[in-house]
Amino acid sequence: SGQGGGGCPRAALPVATRPLRPMPTSSPEQLARECAAATIGAAIADGLFNPLYVLQIRAQLQPGSGMLRLARAAVAEKGVIGGLWMPGLLAVCLRGGFGGFRVGTYPVVREALPGDGFATRMSAGILTGAVGMALFNPAEIIRVRMSGPNPYASSLEAAGAIARQEGVVAGLWRGTGANVARAAIYSGAQLAMYETAKRGLVDCCDFEEGPAL
């Protein structure tokens, strides 16, 4: 009841002190679905915004050239699709595997670590982001090379040329250390904040799993 022994009504616990509902544990089927969904989502998102990445790389390689000028030059040379969307598109799709790996395996890694606080979530995100980037670093290399002002004819040609001229490991895994560090920090912060916010909404607002949440 709202009162006990004629005393004052019991005050509700503040939202911040309420115990959060545990998230459901992962099954192999759920893991496969999450990896597949995250891979497809990452590939679609990166593909849609690939023109911004292409222009970013070209602006870094050609200081003093504005974004609009670079965009007009790319469109004039190869058209809207060929100049802005097609460079490195296969590598963009392959890079979706990085997103799929780090997001899809995150629940499994989180459950394997001790504790259930923010530090545990951050650690899980750091681990999946670091391993994912170490595995998919070649896609990042190819995407950068394909986004420059003089790209290869295709992502497959870029991969072959880099492997032959620079070596498989030395060329395709170039810069892995810096990429892994960046991906680990990004993944840890993003996934930990995402899950913490999600749990808070589920607990305080009775949100159900679905697109709205």
CSV table of C-alpha atoms in Angstrom, one decimal, residues 78-195:
chain,number,residue,atom,x,y,z
A,78,LYS,CA,32.6,11.3,-64.0
A,79,GLY,CA,29.0,12.4,-63.3
A,80,VAL,CA,27.2,12.5,-60.0
A,81,ILE,CA,27.2,8.8,-59.4
A,82,GLY,CA,30.6,8.0,-60.8
A,83,GLY,CA,32.3,11.0,-59.3
A,84,LEU,CA,30.8,11.1,-55.8
A,85,TRP,CA,29.2,7.7,-55.0
A,86,MET,CA,31.1,5.1,-56.9
A,87,PRO,CA,34.7,5.7,-55.6
A,88,GLY,CA,35.5,2.9,-53.1
A,89,LEU,CA,31.9,1.8,-52.9
A,90,LEU,CA,32.8,-1.9,-52.7
A,91,ALA,CA,35.3,-1.0,-49.9
A,92,VAL,CA,32.5,1.0,-48.2
A,93,CYS,CA,30.3,-2.2,-48.3
A,94,LEU,CA,33.1,-4.3,-46.9
A,95,ARG,CA,33.8,-1.7,-44.2
A,96,GLY,CA,30.2,-2.4,-43.1
A,97,GLY,CA,31.7,-5.6,-41.7
A,98,PHE,CA,33.6,-3.5,-39.2
A,99,GLY,CA,30.3,-2.0,-37.9
A,100,GLY,CA,28.6,-5.4,-38.0
A,101,PHE,CA,31.4,-7.0,-36.0
A,102,ARG,CA,31.8,-4.4,-33.3
A,103,VAL,CA,28.1,-3.9,-32.7
A,104,GLY,CA,27.1,-7.6,-33.2
A,105,THR,CA,29.7,-9.1,-30.9
A,106,TYR,CA,29.4,-6.3,-28.3
A,107,PRO,CA,26.6,-8.1,-26.2
A,108,VAL,CA,28.6,-11.3,-26.0
A,109,VAL,CA,31.8,-9.6,-24.9
A,110,ARG,CA,29.9,-7.4,-22.4
A,111,GLU,CA,28.4,-10.5,-20.8
A,112,ALA,CA,31.8,-12.2,-20.6
A,113,LEU,CA,33.3,-9.3,-18.7
A,114,PRO,CA,32.8,-9.0,-14.9
A,115,GLY,CA,30.3,-6.4,-13.7
A,116,ASP,CA,27.5,-4.6,-15.4
A,117,GLY,CA,28.4,-0.9,-15.0
A,118,PHE,CA,29.5,1.8,-17.5
A,119,ALA,CA,33.1,0.7,-17.3
A,120,THR,CA,32.2,-2.8,-18.4
A,121,ARG,CA,30.2,-1.5,-21.3
A,122,MET,CA,33.0,0.8,-22.3
A,123,SER,CA,35.5,-2.0,-22.1
A,124,ALA,CA,33.4,-4.2,-24.3
A,125,GLY,CA,33.0,-1.5,-26.9
A,126,ILE,CA,36.7,-0.8,-26.9
A,127,LEU,CA,37.5,-4.5,-27.4
A,128,THR,CA,35.1,-5.1,-30.2
A,129,GLY,CA,36.1,-1.8,-31.9
A,130,ALA,CA,39.8,-2.6,-31.7
A,131,VAL,CA,39.4,-6.2,-33.0
A,132,GLY,CA,37.0,-5.2,-35.7
A,133,MET,CA,39.3,-2.5,-37.1
A,134,ALA,CA,42.3,-4.8,-36.9
A,135,LEU,CA,40.3,-7.3,-39.1
A,136,PHE,CA,38.8,-4.8,-41.5
A,137,ASN,CA,41.7,-2.3,-41.8
A,138,PRO,CA,42.2,-3.2,-45.5
A,139,ALA,CA,38.8,-1.9,-46.4
A,140,GLU,CA,39.7,1.4,-44.8
A,141,ILE,CA,43.0,1.6,-46.8
A,142,ILE,CA,41.2,0.8,-50.0
A,143,ARG,CA,38.5,3.3,-49.3
A,144,VAL,CA,41.0,6.1,-48.7
A,145,ARG,CA,43.0,5.3,-51.9
A,146,MET,CA,39.8,5.1,-53.9
A,147,SER,CA,38.6,8.5,-52.6
A,148,GLY,CA,41.6,10.4,-53.8
A,149,PRO,CA,41.8,12.5,-56.9
A,150,ASN,CA,43.3,9.7,-59.0
A,151,PRO,CA,41.5,6.5,-57.9
A,152,TYR,CA,42.0,3.0,-59.2
A,153,ALA,CA,39.5,1.7,-61.7
A,154,SER,CA,37.9,-0.5,-59.0
A,155,SER,CA,38.3,-1.4,-55.3
A,156,LEU,CA,39.5,-4.9,-56.4
A,157,GLU,CA,42.2,-3.4,-58.6
A,158,ALA,CA,43.2,-1.2,-55.7
A,159,ALA,CA,43.5,-4.2,-53.4
A,160,GLY,CA,45.6,-6.1,-55.9
A,161,ALA,CA,47.9,-3.2,-56.7
A,162,ILE,CA,48.5,-2.3,-53.1
A,163,ALA,CA,49.3,-6.0,-52.2
A,164,ARG,CA,51.7,-6.4,-55.2
A,165,GLN,CA,53.5,-3.0,-54.8
A,166,GLU,CA,53.6,-2.6,-51.0
A,167,GLY,CA,53.0,-6.1,-49.7
A,168,VAL,CA,49.9,-7.6,-48.2
A,169,VAL,CA,50.6,-6.7,-44.6
A,170,ALA,CA,52.7,-3.6,-45.1
A,171,GLY,CA,50.2,-2.2,-47.6
A,172,LEU,CA,46.7,-3.3,-46.7
A,173,TRP,CA,47.3,-3.2,-42.9
A,174,ARG,CA,49.2,0.1,-43.1
A,175,GLY,CA,48.4,2.5,-40.2
A,176,THR,CA,46.6,-0.3,-38.2
A,177,GLY,CA,47.8,1.0,-34.9
A,178,ALA,CA,46.4,4.5,-35.3
A,179,ASN,CA,43.2,3.1,-36.8
A,180,VAL,CA,42.7,0.6,-34.0
A,181,ALA,CA,43.2,3.2,-31.3
A,182,ARG,CA,40.7,5.6,-33.0
A,183,ALA,CA,38.1,2.8,-33.5
A,184,ALA,CA,38.5,1.5,-30.0
A,185,ILE,CA,37.9,4.9,-28.4
A,186,TYR,CA,35.0,5.7,-30.7
A,187,SER,CA,33.4,2.3,-30.3
A,188,GLY,CA,33.8,2.2,-26.5
A,189,ALA,CA,32.3,5.6,-26.0
A,190,GLN,CA,29.4,5.1,-28.5
A,191,LEU,CA,28.3,1.7,-27.4
A,192,ALA,CA,28.6,2.4,-23.7
A,193,MET,CA,26.6,5.6,-24.0
A,194,TYR,CA,24.0,4.0,-26.3
A,195,GLU,CA,23.3,1.1,-23.9
